[in-house]
Coordinates of C-alpha atoms and ligand atoms in Angstrom, one line a residue:
X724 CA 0.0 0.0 0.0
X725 CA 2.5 2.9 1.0
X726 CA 4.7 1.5 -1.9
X727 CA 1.3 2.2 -4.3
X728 CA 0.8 6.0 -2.7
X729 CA 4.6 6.7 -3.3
X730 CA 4.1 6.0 -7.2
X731 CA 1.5 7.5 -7.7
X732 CA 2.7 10.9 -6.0
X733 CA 5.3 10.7 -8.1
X734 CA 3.5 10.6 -11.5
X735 CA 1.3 13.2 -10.2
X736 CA 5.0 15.1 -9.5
X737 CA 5.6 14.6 -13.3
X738 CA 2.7 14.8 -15.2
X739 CA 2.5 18.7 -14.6
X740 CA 5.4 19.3 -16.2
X741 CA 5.2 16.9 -18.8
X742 CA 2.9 19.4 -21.4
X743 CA 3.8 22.6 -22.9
X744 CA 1.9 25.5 -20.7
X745 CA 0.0 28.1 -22.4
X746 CA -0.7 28.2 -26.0
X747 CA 1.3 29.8 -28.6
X748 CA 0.4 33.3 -29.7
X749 CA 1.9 36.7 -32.2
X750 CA 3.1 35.4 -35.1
X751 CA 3.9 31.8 -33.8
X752 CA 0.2 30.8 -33.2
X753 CA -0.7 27.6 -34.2
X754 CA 2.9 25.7 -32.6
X755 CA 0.9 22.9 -31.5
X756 CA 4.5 20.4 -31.1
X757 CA 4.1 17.3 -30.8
X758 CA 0.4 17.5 -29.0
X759 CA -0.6 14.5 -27.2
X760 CA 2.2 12.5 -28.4
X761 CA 3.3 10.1 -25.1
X762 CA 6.8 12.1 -23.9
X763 CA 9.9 10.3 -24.4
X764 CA 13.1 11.6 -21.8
X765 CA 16.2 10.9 -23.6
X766 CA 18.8 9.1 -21.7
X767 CA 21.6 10.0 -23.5
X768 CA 23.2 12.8 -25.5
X769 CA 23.1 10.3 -28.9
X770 CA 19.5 9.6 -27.6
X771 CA 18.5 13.2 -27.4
X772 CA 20.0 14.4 -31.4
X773 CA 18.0 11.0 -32.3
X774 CA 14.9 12.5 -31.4
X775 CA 15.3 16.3 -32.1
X776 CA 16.3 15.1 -35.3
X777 CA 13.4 13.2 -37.6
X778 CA 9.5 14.7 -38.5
X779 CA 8.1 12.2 -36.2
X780 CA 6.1 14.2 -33.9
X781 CA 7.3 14.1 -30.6
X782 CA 7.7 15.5 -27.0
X783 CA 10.8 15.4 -25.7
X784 CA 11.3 16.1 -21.7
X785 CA 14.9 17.3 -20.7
X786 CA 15.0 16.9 -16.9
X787 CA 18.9 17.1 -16.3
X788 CA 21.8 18.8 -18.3
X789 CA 22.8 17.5 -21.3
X790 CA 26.7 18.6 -21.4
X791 CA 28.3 18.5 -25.1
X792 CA 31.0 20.1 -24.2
X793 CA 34.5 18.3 -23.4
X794 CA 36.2 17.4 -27.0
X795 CA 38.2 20.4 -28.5
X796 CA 39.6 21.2 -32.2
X797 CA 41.6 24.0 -33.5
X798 CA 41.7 26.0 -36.2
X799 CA 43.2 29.5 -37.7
X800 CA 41.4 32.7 -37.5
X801 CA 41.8 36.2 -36.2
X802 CA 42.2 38.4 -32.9
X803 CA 40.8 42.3 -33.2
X804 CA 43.8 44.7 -32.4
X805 CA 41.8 47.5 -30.2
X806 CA 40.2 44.3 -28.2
X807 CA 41.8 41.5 -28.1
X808 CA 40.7 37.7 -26.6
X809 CA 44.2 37.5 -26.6
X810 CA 44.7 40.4 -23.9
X811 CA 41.9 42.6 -23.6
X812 CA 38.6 40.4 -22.7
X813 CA 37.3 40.0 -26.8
X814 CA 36.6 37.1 -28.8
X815 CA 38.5 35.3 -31.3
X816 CA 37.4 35.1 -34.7
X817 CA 37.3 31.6 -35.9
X818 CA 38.2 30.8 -40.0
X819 CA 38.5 33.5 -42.5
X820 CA 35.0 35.3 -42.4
X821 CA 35.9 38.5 -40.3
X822 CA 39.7 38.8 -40.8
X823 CA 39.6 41.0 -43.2
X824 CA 39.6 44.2 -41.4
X825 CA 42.5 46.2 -40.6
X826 CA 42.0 45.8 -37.0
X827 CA 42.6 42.1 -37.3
X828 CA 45.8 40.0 -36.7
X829 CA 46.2 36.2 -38.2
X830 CA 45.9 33.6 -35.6
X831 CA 47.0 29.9 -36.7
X832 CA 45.8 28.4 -33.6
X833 CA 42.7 28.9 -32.1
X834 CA 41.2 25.6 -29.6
X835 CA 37.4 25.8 -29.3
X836 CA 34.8 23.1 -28.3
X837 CA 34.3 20.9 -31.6
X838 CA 30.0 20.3 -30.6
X839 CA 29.7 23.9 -30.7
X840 CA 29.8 24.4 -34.7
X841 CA 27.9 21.8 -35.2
X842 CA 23.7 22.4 -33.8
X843 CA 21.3 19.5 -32.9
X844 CA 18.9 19.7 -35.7
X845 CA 15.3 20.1 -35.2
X846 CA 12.9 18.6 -37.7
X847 CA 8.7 19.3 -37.5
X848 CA 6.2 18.5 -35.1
X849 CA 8.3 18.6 -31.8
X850 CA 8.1 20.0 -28.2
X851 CA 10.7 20.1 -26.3
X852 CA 10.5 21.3 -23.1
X853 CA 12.8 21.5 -19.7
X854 CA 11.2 20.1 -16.5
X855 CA 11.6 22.3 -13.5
X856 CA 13.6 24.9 -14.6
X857 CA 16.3 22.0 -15.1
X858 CA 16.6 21.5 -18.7
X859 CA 19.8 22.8 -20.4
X860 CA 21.5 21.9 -23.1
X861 CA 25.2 22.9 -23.0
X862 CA 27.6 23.8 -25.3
X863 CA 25.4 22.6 -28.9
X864 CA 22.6 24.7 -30.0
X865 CA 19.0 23.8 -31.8
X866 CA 18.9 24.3 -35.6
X867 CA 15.5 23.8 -37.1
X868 CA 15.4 22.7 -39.9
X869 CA 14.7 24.0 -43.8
X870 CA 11.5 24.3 -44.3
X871 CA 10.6 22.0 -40.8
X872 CA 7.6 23.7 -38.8
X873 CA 5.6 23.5 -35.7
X874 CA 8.0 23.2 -32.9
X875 CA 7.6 24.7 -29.0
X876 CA 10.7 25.1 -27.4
X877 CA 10.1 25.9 -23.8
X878 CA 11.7 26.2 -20.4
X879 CA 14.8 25.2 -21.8
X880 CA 18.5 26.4 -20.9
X881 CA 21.4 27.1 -23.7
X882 CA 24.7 27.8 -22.3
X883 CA 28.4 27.8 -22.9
X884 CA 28.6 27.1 -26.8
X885 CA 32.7 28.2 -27.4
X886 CA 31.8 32.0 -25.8
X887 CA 35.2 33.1 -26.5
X888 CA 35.0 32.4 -30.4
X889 CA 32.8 34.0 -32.6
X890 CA 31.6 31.5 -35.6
X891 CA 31.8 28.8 -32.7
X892 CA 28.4 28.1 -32.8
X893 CA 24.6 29.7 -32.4
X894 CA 22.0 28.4 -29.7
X895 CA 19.6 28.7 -32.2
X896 CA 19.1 28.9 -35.6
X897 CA 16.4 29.0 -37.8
X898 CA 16.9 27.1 -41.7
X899 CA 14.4 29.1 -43.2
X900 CA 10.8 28.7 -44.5
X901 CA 10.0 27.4 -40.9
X902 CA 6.6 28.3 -39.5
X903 CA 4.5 27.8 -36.1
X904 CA 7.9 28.1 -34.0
X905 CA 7.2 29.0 -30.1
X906 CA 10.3 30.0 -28.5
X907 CA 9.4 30.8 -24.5
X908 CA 10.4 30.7 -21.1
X909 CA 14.1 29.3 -22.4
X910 CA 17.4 31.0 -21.3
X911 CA 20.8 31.7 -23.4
X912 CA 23.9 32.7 -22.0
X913 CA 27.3 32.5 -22.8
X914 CA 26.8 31.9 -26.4
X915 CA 29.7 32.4 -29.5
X916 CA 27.5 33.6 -32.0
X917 CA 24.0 34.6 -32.0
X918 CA 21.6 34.0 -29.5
X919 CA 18.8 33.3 -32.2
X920 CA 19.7 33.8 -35.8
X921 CA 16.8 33.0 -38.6
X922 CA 18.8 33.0 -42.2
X923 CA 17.8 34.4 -45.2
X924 CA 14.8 32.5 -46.1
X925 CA 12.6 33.7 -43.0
X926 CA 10.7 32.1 -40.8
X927 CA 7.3 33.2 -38.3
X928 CA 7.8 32.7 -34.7
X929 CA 7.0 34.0 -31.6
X930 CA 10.0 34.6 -28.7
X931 CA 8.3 35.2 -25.2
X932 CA 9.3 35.2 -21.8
X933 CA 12.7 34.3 -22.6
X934 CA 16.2 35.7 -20.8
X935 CA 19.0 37.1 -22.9
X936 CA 21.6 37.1 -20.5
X937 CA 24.8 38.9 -22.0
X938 CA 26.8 38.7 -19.2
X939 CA 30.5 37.2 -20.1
X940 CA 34.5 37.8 -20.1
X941 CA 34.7 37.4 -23.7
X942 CA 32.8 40.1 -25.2
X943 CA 33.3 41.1 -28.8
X944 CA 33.2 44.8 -27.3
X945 CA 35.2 44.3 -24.6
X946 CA 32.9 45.4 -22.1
X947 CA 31.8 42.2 -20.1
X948 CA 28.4 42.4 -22.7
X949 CA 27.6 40.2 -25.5
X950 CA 27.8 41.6 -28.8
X951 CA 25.9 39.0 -31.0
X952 CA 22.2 39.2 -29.8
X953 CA 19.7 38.5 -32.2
X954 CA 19.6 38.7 -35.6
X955 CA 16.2 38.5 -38.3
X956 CA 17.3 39.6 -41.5
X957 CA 15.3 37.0 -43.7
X958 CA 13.2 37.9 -46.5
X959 CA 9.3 37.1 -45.1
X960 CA 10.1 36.9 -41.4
X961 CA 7.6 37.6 -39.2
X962 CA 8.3 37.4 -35.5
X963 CA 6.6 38.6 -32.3
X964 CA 8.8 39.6 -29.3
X965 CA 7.1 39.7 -25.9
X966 CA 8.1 40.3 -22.5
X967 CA 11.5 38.9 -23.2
X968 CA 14.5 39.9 -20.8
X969 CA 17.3 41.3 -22.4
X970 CA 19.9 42.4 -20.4
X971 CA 24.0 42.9 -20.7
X972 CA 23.8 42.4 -24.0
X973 CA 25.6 45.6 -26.2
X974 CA 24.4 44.5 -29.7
X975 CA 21.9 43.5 -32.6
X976 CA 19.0 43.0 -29.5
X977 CA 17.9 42.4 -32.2
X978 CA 18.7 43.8 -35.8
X979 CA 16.0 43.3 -37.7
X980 CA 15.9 43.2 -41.9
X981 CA 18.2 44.2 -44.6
X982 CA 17.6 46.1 -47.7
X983 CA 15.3 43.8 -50.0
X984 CA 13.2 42.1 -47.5
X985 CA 10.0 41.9 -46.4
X986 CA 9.0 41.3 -42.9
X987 CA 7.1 42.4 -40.1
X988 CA 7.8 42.3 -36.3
X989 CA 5.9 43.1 -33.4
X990 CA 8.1 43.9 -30.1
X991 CA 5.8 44.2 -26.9
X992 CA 6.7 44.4 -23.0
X993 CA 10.3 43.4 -23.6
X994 CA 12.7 44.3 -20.4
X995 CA 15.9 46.1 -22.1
X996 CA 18.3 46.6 -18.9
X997 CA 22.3 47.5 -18.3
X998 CA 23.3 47.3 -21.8
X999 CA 27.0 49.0 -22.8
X1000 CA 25.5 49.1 -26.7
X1001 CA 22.6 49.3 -28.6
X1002 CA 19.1 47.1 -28.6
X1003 CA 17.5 47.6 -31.7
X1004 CA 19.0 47.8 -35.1
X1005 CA 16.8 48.5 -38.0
X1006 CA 17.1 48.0 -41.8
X1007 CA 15.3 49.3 -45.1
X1008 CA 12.1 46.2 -45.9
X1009 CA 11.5 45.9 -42.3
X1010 CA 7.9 47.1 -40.5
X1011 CA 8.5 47.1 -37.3
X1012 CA 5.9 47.8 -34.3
X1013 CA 7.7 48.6 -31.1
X1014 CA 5.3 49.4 -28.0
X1015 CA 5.4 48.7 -24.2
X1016 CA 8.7 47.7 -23.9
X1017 CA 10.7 49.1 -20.9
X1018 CA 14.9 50.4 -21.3
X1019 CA 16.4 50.8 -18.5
X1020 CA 19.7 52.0 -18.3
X1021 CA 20.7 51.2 -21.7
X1022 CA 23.1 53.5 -24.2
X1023 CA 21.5 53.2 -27.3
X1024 CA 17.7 52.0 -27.2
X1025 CA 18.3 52.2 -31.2
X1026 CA 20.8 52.6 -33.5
X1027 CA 21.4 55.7 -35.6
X1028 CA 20.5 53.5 -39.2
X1029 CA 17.2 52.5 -37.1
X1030 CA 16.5 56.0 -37.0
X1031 CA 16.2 56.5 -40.9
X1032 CA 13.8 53.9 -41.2
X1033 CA 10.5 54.9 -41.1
X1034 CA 8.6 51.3 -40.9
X1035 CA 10.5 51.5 -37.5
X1036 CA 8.2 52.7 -35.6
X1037 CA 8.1 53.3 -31.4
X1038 CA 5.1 55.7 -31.5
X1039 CA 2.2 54.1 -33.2
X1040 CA -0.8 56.4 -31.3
X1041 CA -3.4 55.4 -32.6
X1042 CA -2.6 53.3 -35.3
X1043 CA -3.2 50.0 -33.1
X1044 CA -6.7 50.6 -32.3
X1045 CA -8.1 49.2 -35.7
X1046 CA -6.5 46.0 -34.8
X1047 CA -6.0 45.6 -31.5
X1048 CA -9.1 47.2 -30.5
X1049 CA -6.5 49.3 -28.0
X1050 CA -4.3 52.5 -28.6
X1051 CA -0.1 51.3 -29.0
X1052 CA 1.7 51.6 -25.9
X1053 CA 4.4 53.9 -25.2
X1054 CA 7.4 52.7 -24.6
X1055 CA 9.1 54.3 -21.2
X1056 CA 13.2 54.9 -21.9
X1057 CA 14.7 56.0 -18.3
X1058 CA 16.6 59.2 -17.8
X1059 CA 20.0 57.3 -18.0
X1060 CA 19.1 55.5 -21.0
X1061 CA 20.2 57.2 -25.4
X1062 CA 16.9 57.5 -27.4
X1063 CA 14.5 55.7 -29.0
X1064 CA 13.9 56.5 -32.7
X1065 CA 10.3 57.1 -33.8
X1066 CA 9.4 56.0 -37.1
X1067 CA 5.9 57.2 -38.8
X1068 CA 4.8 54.8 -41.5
X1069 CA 2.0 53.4 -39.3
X1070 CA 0.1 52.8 -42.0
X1071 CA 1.8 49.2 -41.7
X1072 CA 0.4 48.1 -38.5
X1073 CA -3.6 47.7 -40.6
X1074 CA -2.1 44.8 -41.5
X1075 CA -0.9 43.2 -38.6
X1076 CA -4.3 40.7 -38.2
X1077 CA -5.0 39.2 -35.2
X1078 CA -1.0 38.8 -33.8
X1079 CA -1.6 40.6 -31.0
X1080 CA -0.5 39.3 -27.3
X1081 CA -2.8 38.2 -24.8
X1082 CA -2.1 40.4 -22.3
X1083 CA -0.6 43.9 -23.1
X1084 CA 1.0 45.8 -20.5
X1085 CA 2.2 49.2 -19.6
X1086 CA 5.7 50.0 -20.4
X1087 CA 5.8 50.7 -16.4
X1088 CA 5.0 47.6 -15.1
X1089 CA 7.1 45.6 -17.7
X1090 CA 10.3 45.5 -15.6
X1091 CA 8.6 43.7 -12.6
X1092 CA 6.4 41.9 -14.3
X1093 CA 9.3 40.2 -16.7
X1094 CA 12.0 40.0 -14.3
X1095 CA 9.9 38.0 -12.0
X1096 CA 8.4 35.4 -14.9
X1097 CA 11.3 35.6 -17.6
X1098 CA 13.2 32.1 -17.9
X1099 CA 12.9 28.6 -17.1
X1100 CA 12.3 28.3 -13.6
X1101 CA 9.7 31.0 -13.5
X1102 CA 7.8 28.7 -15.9
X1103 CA 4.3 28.5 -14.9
X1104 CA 4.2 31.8 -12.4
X1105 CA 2.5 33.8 -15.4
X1106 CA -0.2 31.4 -14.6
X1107 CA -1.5 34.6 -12.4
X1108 CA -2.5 37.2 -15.1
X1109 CA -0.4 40.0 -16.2
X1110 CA -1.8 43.3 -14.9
X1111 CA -3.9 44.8 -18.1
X1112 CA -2.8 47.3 -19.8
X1113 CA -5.8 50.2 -19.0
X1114 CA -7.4 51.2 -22.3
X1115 CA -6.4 54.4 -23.6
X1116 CA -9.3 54.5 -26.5
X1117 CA -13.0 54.9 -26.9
X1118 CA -11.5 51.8 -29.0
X1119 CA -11.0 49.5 -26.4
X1120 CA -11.8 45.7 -26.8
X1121 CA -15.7 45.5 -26.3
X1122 CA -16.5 41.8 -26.6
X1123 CA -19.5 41.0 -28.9
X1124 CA -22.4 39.6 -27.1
X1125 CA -23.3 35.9 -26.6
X1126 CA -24.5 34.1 -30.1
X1127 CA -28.0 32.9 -28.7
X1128 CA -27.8 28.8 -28.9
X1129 CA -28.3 27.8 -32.7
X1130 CA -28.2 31.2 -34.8
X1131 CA -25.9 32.2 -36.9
X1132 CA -24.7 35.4 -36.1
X1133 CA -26.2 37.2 -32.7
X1134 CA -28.5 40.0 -32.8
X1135 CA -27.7 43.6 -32.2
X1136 CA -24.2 45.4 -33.8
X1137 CA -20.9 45.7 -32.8
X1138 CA -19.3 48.3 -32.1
X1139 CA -16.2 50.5 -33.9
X1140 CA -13.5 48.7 -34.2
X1141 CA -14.8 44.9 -32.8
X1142 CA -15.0 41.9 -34.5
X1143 CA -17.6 41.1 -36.7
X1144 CA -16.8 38.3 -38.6
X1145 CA -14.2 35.2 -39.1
X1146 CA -14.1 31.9 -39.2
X1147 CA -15.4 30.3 -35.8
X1148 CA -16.6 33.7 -35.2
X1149 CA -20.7 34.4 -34.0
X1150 CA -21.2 37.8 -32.1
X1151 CA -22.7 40.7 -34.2
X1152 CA -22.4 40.3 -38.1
X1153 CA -23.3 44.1 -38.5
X1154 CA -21.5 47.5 -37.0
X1155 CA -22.4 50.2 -35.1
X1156 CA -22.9 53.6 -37.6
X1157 CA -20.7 55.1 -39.4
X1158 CA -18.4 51.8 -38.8
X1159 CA -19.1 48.8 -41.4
X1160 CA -17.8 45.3 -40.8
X1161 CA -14.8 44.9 -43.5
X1162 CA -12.8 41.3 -44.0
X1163 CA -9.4 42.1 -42.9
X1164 CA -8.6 37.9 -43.5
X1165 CA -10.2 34.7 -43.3
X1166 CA -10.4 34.7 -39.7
X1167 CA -10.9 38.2 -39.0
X1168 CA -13.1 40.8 -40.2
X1169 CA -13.4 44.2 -38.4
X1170 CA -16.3 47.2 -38.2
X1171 CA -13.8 50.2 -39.1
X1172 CA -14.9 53.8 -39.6
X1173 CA -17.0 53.6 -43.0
X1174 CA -15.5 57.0 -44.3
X1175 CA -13.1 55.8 -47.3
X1176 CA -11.1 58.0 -46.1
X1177 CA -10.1 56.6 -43.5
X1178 CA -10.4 53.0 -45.2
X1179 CA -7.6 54.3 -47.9
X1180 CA -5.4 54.9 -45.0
X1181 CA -6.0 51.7 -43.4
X1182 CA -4.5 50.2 -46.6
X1183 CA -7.5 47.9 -47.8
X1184 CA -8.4 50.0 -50.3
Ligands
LIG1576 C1 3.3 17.4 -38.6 O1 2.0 16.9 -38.1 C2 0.9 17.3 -38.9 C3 -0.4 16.9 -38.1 O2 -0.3 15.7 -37.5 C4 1.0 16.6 -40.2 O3 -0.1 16.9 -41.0 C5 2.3 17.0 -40.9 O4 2.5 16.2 -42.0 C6 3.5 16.7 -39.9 N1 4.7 17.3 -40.6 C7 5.7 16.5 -41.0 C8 6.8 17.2 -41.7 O5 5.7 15.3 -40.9
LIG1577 C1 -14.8 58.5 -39.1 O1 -14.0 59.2 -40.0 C2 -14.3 60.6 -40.2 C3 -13.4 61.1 -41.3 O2 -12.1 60.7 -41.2 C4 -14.1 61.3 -38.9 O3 -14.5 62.7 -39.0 C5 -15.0 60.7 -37.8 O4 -14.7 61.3 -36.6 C6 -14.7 59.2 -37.7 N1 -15.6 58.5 -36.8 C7 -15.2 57.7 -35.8 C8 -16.3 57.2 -35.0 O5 -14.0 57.4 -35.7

C-alpha cells in the first residue's frame, strides 16, 4: 500500500510538467508540437540528437543537463587589435570570415569546443520542453530545420557554446521557411555567435518570456556584454517579441531586416536593462511595431541606421486601435538610457491581423512583471495574469455579445473597431454607424470607420 501511494505521488509530480503551458500566440500561433504524443526523456546525449532530429512528432522532456561540451579542435582565425581575446577580454574570430579588417591580426591556432559548430537539428512536429527549470543543453545549440515547422521550445536552458570564439556556434538557428515556432520561457547565455539567428529565407515565430543574459568575459566589445544578440534579416520573417529579458547584452538586440526584404515584427513588453550598446537595429524592408517595452539604463535603445527607417516605428498612437481594439503603448526609456527613434509609417500596423499578445501591459510595469516570470524556472508563475494594460481608446476591446444557442450570427451590432466576422466567429455580423464590418482575413473581419477616407489609409483599399 505505502509502496502504491509513493508511485502514484510521483506521477502526479511529473505529469504537470510533462505538457507545454499556455498556448502559442503573435506570429507563432498555431505551434501545437508534438500535441498528445506520449513524452519520451532521452537518456543520453546520442538519444536526445536521435529525437530532435526526424518529423516524427514528438515530446521530448529534458529533466537534467545534457553537457556537449568536453572534445576540443583548433583551427586559424583572427584576434581584433583595439580588443583583443588574446589580452583585452574580446573574442576570437574563428576561419576566415571576419579577418579582413584592418583591426585584425592572423591567428594559426585557435582551440574551441568541436560540438559547438555543429547544432542539434530540429525537424517538424516537436516539443521540447525543460522540467523544473532544469533542462539545459550545453555547449550545442537547436537548428531547425529547412522548411521543418511546428516546434515549442520551452523552459529550456542554452549555455556555454565556445563563448570566447565568434563562428563557434549559435543556440539557435532557424533554416528558413519554418513556421508555427514558439520559443518561451528558455534561457541563453554564454553563447559564441548569436543567441537566435533566422537565415535568409525567414521564418514566423513568436519569442516570449525568454532571458538574454549577456553577461560574459569574452565580449566582442570588450565590455563584459555580448555583442551577438539576435539577428532576423530573412526575407518574409515575421516574428513577435514579448516580455522577453534582455539584459547585458551591447548589440543586434535584435537587428531586424536588410535592404530587399519583407518582414514584419511586433516587439511588446520586452525588459531592455544595463546594456553598454545598442538594442534595436533596423534595416530598409523591415515594418516594425515597437510598444510597451521598458529600457532601462541602456546607451543606445536604437541605432542611428534605425533612426532612418520609417517602418520603425516606437510611437504608433493610434494606429493600433483598428487591430488591437487598444491604442499602442508607449514605450518608457529611463533618464540614463540614449533615445528611441520614432518611425511614422503606421500605416503598416492595418495589416498586422490578429498577432496581437494576450495580455498587453504598460511600459511601467514591464520591468517587474518580466523579471519576475522571464526564464525557465519562473515557468508557470505567469499562470496569475499579467496586470492589463488600461485602455487608452474609446477603441477598447468591447467583446460581442453571446450568439444565442443555434443562430448564426447574434443580434444587435458591434461596435467600432470589434469583430464582426471570421471563421469560428458568431457575435454581431453588423457594425455600429458610421463603422461597417470589413474582411481584414479569413479569420478576421473588423467594423472600421465607414468613411473611405479613412479606409484608404487603413491600406484595404
Ligand atoms: C506534422 O504533423 C501534422 C499533423 O499531424 C502533419 O499533417 C504533418 O504532415 C506533420 N509534418 C511533417 C513534416 O511530418
Ligand atoms: C470616421 O472618420 C471621419 C473622417 O475621417 C471622422 O471625421 C470621424 O470622426 C470618424 N468617426 C469615428 C467614430 O471614428
Amino acid at each position: 500500500m505505502r509502496f502504491e501511494i509513493i508511485a502514484l505521488l510521483a506521477v502526479a509530480a511529473t505529469t504537470s510538467a510533462q505538457s507545454v503551458v499556455g498556448t502559442a500566440y503573435g506570429y507563432g500561433a498555431g505551434a501545437t508540437g508534438g500535441g498528445d504524443a506520449a513524452p519520451v526523456t532521452p537518456a543520453s546525449n546520442e538519444e536526445l540528437e536521435q529525437y530532435l532530429a526526424d518529423d516524427t512528432k514528438r515530446v521530448i522532456l529534458l529533466n537534467r543537463e545534457f553537457d556537449f561540451t568536453g572534445k576540443t579542435a583548433s583551427g586559424a582565425g583572427c584576434d581584433k587589435t583595439t580588443c583583443s581575446a588574446n589580452s583585452g577580454g574580446g573574442q576570437y574570430y574563428l576561419g576566415d570570415l571576419s579577418c579582413g579588417g584592418s583591426d585584425m591580426t592572423r591567428v594559426s591556432s585557435i582551440t574551441y569546443d568541436a560540438a559547438g559548430i555543429t547544432p542539434l537539428k530540429v525537424g517538424s512536429n516537436k516539443s521540447i520542453l525543460g522540467v523544473g527549470g532544469k533542462g539545459v543543453i550545453k555547449g550545442k545549440g537547436l537548428s531547425i530545420a529547412k522548411g521543418a515547422s511546428n516546434v515549442i521550445i520551452q523552459g529550456v536552458e542554452f549555455t556555454t557554446i565556445n563563448p570566447g570564439i565568434v563562428w563557434g556556434g549559435d543556440a539557435l538557428d532557424m533554416q528558413g521557411g519554418n513556421t508555427k515556432i514558439w520559443v518561451d520561457h528558455c534561457k541563453f547565455s554564454l553563447v559564441g555567435r548569436m543567441f537566435v539567428v533566422s537565415h535568409y529565407d525567414g521564418a514566423e515565430a513568436t519569442l516570449s518570456n525568454n532571458e538574454f543574459d549577456g553577461v560574459t568575459d569574452t565580449s566582442a566589445t570588450c565590455n563584459g556584454n555580448h555583442y551577438w544578440t539576435m539577428m532576423m534579416i530573412g526575407k518574409t520573417d515575421k516574428f513577435t517579441l514579448d516580455k522577453n529579458y534582455f539584459h547585458h547584452v551591447s548589440g543586434r538586440a535584435p537587428k531586424l531586416g536588410q535592404d530587399g526584404v519583407n518582414s514584419y515584427f511586433h516587439a511588446v513588453n520586452n525588459l531592455f536593462e544595463e546594456m553598454k550598446g545598442h538594442a534595436f537595429d533596423a534595416y530598409t524592408g523591415v515594418r516594425a511595431l515597437v510598444e510597451g517595452n521598458a529600457f532601462v539604463a541602456v546607451n543606445q535603445p536604437s541605432t542611428e541606421h534605425a533612426a532612418g527607417i520609417n517602418t520603425f516605428v516606437s510611437k504608433g498612437g493610434n494606429a493600433c486601435s483598428s487591430v488591437f481594439g487598444r491604442a499602442c503603448l508607449e514605450n518608457s526609456v529611463d533618464s540614463s538610457s540614449g533615445k528611441l527613434s520614432s518611425g511614422y509609417s503606421s500605416g503598416f500596423i492595418a495589416q498586422l491581423g490578429k498577432i496581437d499578445v494576450p495580455k498587453p501591459i504598460e511600459a511601467s510595469k514591464v520591468a517587474a512583471y518580466v523579471k519576475a516570470n522571464a526564464g525557465p524556472a519562473n515557468l508557470g508563475a505567469s499562470s496569475s495574469p499579467a496586470p492589463a494594460a488600461t485602455a487608452t481608446t474609446a477603441a477598447a476591446a468591447t467583446p460581442a455579445p453571446a450568439a444565442p444557442i443555434g443562430s448564426g450570427f447574434a443580434a444587435g451590432t458591434a461596435k467600432l473597431y470589434a469583430q464582426c466576422g471570421g471563421q469560428g466567429f458568431n457575435g454581431p455580423a453588423r457594425c455600429e454607424a458610421p463603422a461597417t464590418c470589413v474582411k481584414m482575413n479569413e479569420w478576421y473581419s473588423q467594423c472600421i470607420n465607414s468613411s473611405s477616407k479613412f479606409r484608404r489609409a487603413l491600406g484595404h483599399y
